[in-house]
mmCIF file of C-alpha atoms in Angstrom:
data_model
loop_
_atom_site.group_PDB
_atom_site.id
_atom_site.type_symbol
_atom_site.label_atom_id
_atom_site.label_comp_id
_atom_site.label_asym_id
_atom_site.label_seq_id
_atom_site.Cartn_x
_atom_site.Cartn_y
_atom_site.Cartn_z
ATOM 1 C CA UNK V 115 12.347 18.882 -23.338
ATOM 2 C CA UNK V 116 15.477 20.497 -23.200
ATOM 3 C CA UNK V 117 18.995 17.938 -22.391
ATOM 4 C CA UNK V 118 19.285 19.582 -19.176
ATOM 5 C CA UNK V 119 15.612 17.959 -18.181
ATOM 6 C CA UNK V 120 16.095 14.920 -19.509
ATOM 7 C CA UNK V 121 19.666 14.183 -17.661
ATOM 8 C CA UNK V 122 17.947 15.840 -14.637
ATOM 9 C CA UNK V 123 14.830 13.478 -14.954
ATOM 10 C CA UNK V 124 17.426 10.790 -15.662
ATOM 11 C CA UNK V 125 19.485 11.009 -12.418
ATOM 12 C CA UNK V 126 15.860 11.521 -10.559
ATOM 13 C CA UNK V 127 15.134 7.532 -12.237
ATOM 14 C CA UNK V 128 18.761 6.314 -11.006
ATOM 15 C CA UNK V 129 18.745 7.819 -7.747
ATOM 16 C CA UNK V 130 15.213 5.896 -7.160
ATOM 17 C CA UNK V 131 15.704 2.982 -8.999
ATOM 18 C CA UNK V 132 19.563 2.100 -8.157
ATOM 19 C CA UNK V 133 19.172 0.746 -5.123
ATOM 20 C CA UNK V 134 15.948 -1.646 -5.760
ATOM 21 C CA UNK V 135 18.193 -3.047 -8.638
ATOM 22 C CA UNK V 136 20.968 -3.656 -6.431
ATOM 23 C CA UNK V 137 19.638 -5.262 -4.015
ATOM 24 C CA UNK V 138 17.214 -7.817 -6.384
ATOM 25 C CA UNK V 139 21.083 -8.572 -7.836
ATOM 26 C CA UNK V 140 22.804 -8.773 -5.116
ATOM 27 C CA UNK V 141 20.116 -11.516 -4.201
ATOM 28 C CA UNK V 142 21.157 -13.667 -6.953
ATOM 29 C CA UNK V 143 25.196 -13.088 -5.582
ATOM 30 C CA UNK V 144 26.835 -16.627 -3.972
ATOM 31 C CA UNK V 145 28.853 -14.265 -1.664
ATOM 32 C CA UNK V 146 26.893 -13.356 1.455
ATOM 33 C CA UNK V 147 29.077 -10.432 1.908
ATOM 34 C CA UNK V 148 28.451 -9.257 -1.763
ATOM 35 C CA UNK V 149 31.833 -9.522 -2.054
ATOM 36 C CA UNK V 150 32.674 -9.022 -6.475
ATOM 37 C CA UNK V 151 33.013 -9.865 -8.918
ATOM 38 C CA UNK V 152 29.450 -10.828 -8.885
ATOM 39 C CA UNK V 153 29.432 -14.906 -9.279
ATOM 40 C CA UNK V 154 25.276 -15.994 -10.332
ATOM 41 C CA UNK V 155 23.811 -18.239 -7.569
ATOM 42 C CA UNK V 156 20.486 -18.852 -6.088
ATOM 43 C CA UNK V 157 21.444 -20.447 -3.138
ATOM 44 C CA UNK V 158 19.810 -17.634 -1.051
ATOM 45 C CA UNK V 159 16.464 -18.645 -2.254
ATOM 46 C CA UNK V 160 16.844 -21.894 -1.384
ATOM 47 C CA UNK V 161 17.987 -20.919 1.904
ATOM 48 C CA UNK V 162 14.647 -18.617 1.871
ATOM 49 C CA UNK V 163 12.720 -21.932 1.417
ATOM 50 C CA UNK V 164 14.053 -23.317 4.969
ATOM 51 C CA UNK V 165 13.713 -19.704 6.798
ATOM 52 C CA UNK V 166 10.408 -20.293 8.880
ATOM 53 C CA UNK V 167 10.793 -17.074 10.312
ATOM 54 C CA UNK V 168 10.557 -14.698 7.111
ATOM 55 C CA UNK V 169 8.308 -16.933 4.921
ATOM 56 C CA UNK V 170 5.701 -16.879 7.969
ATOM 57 C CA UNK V 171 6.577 -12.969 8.356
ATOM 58 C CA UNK V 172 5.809 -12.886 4.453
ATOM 59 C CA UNK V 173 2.527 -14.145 4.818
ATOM 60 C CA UNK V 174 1.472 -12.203 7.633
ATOM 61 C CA UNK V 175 2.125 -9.172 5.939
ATOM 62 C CA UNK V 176 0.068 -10.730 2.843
ATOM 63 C CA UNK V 177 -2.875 -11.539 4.845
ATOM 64 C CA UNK V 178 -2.800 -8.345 6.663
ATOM 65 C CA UNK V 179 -2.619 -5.815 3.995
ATOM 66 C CA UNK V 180 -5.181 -8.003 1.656
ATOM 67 C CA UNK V 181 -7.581 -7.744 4.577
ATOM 68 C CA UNK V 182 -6.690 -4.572 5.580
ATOM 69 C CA UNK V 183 -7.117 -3.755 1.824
ATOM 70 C CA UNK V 184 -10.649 -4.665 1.150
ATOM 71 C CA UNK V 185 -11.990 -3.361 4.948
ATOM 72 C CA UNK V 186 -10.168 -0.339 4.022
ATOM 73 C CA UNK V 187 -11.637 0.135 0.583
ATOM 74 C CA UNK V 188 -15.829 -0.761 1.177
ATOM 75 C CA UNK V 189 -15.448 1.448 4.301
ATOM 76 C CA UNK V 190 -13.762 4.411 2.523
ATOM 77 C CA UNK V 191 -15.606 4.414 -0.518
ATOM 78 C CA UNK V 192 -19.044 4.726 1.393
ATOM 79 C CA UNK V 193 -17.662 7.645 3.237
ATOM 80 C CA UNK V 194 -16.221 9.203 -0.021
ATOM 81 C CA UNK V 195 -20.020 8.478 -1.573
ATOM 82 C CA UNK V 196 -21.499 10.177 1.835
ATOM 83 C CA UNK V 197 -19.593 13.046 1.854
ATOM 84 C CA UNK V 198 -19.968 13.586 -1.754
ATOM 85 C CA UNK V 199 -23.375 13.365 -2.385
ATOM 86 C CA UNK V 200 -24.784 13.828 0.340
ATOM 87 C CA UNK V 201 -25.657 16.921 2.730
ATOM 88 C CA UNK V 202 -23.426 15.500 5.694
ATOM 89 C CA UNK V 203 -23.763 17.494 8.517
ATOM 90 C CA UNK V 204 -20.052 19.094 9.356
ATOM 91 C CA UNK V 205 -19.276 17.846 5.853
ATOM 92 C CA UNK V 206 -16.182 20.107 5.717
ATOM 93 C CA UNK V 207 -14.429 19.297 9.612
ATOM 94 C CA UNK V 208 -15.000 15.566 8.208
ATOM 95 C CA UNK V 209 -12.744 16.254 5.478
ATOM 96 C CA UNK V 210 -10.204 18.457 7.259
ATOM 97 C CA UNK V 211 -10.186 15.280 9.490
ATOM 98 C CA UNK V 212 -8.742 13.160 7.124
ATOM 99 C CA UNK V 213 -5.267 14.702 6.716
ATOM 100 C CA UNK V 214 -4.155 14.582 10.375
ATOM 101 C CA UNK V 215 -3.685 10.655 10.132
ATOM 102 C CA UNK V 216 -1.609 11.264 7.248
ATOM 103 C CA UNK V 217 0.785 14.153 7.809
ATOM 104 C CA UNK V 218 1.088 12.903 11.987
ATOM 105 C CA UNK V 219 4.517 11.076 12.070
ATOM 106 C CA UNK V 220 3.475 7.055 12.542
ATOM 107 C CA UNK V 221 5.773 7.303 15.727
ATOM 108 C CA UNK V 222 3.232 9.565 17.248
ATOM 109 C CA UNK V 223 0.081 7.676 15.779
ATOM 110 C CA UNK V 224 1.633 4.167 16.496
ATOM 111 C CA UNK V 225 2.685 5.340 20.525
ATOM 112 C CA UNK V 226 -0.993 6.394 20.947
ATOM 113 C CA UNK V 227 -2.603 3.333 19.100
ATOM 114 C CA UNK V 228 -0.205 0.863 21.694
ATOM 115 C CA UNK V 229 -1.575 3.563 24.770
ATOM 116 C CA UNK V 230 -5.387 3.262 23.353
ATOM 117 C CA UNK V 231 -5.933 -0.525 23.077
ATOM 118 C CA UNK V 232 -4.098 -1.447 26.114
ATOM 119 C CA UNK V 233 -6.409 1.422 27.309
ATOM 120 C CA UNK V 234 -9.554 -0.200 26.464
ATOM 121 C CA UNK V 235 -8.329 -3.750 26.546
ATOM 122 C CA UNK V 236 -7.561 -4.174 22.525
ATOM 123 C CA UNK V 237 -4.343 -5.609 23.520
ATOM 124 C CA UNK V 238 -1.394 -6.459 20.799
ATOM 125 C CA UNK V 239 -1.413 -9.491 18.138
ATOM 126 C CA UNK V 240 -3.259 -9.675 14.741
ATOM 127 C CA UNK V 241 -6.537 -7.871 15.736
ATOM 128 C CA UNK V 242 -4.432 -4.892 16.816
ATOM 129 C CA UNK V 243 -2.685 -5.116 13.572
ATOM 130 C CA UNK V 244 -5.980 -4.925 11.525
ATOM 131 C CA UNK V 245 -7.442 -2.336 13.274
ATOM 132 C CA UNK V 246 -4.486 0.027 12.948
ATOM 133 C CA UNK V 247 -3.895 -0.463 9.451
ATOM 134 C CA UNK V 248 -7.297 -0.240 8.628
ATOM 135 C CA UNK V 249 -7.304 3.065 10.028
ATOM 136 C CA UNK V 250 -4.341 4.312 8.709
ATOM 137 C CA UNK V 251 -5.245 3.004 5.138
ATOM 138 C CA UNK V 252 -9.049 4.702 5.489
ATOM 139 C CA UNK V 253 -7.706 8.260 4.899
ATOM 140 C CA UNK V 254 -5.612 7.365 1.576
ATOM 141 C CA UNK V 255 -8.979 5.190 0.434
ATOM 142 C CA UNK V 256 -11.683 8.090 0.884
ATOM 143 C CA UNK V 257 -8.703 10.967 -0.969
ATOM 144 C CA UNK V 258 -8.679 8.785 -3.677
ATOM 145 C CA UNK V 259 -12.204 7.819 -4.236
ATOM 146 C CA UNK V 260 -13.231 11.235 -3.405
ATOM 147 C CA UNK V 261 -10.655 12.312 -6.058
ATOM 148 C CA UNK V 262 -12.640 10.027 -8.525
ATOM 149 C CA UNK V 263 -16.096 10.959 -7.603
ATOM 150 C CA UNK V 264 -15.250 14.763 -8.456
ATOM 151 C CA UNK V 265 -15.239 13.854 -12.137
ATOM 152 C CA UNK V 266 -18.298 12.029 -12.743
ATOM 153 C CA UNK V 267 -20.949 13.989 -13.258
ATOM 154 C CA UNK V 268 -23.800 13.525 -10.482
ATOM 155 C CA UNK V 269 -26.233 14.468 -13.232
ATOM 156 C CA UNK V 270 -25.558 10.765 -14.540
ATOM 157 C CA UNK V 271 -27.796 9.109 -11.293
ATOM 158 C CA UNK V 272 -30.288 11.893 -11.137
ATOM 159 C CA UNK V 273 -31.197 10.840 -15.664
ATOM 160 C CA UNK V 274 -31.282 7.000 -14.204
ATOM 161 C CA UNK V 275 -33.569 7.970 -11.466
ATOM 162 C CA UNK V 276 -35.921 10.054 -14.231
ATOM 163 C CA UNK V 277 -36.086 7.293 -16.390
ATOM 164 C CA UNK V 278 -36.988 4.611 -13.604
ATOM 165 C CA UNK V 279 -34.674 3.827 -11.830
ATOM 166 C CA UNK V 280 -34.056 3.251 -8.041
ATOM 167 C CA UNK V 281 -31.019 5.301 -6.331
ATOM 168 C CA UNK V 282 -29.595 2.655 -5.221
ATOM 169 C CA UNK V 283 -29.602 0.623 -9.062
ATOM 170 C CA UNK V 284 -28.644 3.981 -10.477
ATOM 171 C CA UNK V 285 -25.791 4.108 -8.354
ATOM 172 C CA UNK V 286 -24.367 0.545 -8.452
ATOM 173 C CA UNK V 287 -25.267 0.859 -12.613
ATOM 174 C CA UNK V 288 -24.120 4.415 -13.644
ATOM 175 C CA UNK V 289 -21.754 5.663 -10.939
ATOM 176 C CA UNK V 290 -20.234 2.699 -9.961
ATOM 177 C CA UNK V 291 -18.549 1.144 -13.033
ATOM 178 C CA UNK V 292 -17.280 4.343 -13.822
ATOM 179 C CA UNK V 293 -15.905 4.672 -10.338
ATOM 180 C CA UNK V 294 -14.307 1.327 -10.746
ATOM 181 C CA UNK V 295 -10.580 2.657 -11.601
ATOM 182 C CA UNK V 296 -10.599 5.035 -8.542
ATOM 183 C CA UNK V 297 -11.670 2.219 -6.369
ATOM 184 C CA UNK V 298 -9.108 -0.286 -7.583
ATOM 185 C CA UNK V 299 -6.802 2.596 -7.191
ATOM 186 C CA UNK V 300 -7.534 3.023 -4.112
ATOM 187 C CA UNK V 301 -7.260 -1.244 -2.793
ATOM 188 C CA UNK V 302 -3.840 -1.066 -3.866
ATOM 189 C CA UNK V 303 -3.078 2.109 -2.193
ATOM 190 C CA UNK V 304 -4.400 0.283 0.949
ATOM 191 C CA UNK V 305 -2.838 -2.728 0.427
ATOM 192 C CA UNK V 306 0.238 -1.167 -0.401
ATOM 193 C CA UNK V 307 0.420 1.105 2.811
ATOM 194 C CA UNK V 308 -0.643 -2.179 4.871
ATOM 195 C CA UNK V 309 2.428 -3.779 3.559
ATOM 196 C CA UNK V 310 4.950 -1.204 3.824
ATOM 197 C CA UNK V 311 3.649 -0.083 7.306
ATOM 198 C CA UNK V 312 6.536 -1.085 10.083
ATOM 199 C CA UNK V 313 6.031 1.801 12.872
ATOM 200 C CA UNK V 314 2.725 0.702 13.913
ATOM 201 C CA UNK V 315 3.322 -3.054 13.224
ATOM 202 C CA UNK V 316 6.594 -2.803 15.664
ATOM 203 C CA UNK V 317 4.411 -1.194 18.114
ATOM 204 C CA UNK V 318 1.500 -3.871 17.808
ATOM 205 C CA UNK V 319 2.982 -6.902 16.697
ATOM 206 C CA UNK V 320 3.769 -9.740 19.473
ATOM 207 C CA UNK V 321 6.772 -11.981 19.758
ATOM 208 C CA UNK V 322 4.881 -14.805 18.265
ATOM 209 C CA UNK V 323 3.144 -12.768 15.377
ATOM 210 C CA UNK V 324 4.873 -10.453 13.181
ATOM 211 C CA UNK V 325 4.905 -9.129 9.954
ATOM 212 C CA UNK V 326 7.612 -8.890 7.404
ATOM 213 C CA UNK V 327 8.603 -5.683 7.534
ATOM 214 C CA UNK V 328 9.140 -6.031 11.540
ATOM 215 C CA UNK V 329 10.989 -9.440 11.204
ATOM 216 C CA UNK V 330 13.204 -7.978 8.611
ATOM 217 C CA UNK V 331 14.793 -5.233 11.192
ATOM 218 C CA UNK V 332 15.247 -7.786 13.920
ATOM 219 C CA UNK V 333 16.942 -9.933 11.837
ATOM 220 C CA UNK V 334 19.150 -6.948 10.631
ATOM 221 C CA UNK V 335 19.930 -6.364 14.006
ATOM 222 C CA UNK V 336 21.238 -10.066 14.640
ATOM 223 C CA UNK V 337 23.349 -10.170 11.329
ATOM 224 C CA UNK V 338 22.163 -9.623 7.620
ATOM 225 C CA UNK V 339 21.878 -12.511 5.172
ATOM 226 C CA UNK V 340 20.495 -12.341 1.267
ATOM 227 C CA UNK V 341 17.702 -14.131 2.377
ATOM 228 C CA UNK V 342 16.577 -10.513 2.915
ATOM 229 C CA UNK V 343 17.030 -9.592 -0.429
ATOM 230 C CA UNK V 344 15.179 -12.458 -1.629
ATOM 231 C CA UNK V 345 12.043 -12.256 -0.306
ATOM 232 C CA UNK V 346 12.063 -8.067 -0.558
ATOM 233 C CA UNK V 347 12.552 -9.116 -4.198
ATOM 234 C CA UNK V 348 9.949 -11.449 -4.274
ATOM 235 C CA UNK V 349 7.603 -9.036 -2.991
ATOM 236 C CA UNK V 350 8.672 -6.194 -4.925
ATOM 237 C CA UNK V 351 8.238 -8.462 -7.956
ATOM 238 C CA UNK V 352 4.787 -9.741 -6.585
ATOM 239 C CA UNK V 353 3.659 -5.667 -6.517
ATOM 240 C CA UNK V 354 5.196 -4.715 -9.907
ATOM 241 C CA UNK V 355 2.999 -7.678 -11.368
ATOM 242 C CA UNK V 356 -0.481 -6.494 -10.231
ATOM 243 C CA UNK V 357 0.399 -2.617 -10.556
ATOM 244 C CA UNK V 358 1.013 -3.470 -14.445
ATOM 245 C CA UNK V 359 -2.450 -5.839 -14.577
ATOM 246 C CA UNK V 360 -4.166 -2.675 -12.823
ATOM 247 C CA UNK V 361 -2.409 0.081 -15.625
ATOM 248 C CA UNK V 362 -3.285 -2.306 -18.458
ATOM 249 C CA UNK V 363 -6.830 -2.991 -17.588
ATOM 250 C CA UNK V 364 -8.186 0.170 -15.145
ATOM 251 C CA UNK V 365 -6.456 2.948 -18.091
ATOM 252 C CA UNK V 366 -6.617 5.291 -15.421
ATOM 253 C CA UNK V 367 -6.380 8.111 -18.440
ATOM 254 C CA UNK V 368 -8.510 7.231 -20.901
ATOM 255 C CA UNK V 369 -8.109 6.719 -24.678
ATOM 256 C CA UNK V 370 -7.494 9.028 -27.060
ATOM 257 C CA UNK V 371 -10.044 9.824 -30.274
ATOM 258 C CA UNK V 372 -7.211 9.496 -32.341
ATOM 259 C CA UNK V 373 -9.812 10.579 -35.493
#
């Protein structure tokens, strides 16, 4: 790698990472202006402790995107399974289907998911919630499964089958355990896009029920306090920790022979 790639893959790292570092430090800053020099304090966490608002905002968000994670993971992965093995009928339009959901601006989606359930009744609050980020996670969950499916070998179930098997043991004993990584993968990528999601959760949430990333920009409109910073860093902390437990243990690319 030539010098030129390295400072250009360098300033790529500090454009991204600059700001996240900033803000976990400016956290940790006693002035609530982040006025400098920068004097060490954690009085914003402890003022975090007494904000009823953001904690219960926190762990709405939590809840949400944990349940929207494993909803959006057992009903993905059967349709990546479906439309992978099996002769689906309009297999193909399926699959074109899944894009729209993610390349549509979440303006659009979340103006017509407020429209629908009032529509039909569905109303706003946590149900609304789930059922939106459900279906917005759904298309990430069957991409990457899918993605995962396409390199085991199919072969694999139809040996178990041969030798005895059922195709339903075959699958949950050959296919399955391999296609543990993509599936894991894929939870996180749920949970992840639950957690992050404000667009629909603005459009859904109530006054009495609201999630993190919705509390956070009305309480940037009314003034902005650390208290922000600390919990984002909390979180942000919280994700880092199981996307390092998933890297160590799922070894999403395999070992080397090093022989």
């Amino acid at each position: 790698m030539t010098a030129l790639a390295r400072f250009y893959l360098l300033a790529i790292l500090v454009f991204l990472y600059l700001p996240i570092v900033v803000m976990m430090a400016m956290g940790f800053n006693e002035s609530a202006l982040y006025e400098l020099p920068f004097r060490f304090s954690t009085r914003w966490y402890e003022a975090l402790s007494g904000n009823g608002q953001l904690i219960s905002a926190g762990v709405n968000s939590v809840v949400i995107a944990l349940i929207t994670a494993v909803i959006a993971t057992l009903a993905g992965t059967m349709a990546a399974v479906a439309l992978d093995r099996h002769a689906v009928r309009g297999r193909t339009l399926l699959q074109l289907l899944l894009l729209p959901p993610i390349a549509i601006p979440w303006l659009i989606t979340g103006t017509a998911m407020l429209v629908f359930f009032f529509w039909t009744g569905i109303g706003r609050g946590m149900h609304a919630l789930l059922i939106g980020h459900v279906a917005l996670a759904i298309p990430y969950v069957v991409l990457v499964v899918g993605t995962g499916l396409k390199t085991i070998r199919s072969d694999l179930e139809e040996a178990a089958v041969s030798l005895g098997s059922t195709p339903l043991h075959a699958f949950f004993a050959v296919t399955l355990p391999l296609l543990a990584p993509s599936i894991l993968g894929a939870a996180l990528f749920a949970f992840a896009v639950s957690l992050d999601q404000f667009v629909i959760s603005y459009f859904l949430s109530t006054p009495g029920f609201a999630t993190l990333p919705v509390q956070i920009y009305s309480a940037i409109r009314k003034g902005f306090t650390p208290e922000i910073n600390a919990i984002s860093t909390i979180l942000l902390l919280g994700s880092m920790s199981v996307i390092v437990v998933f890297a160590i243990f799922a070894r999403p690319g395999g070992s080397r022979d090093k022989r």
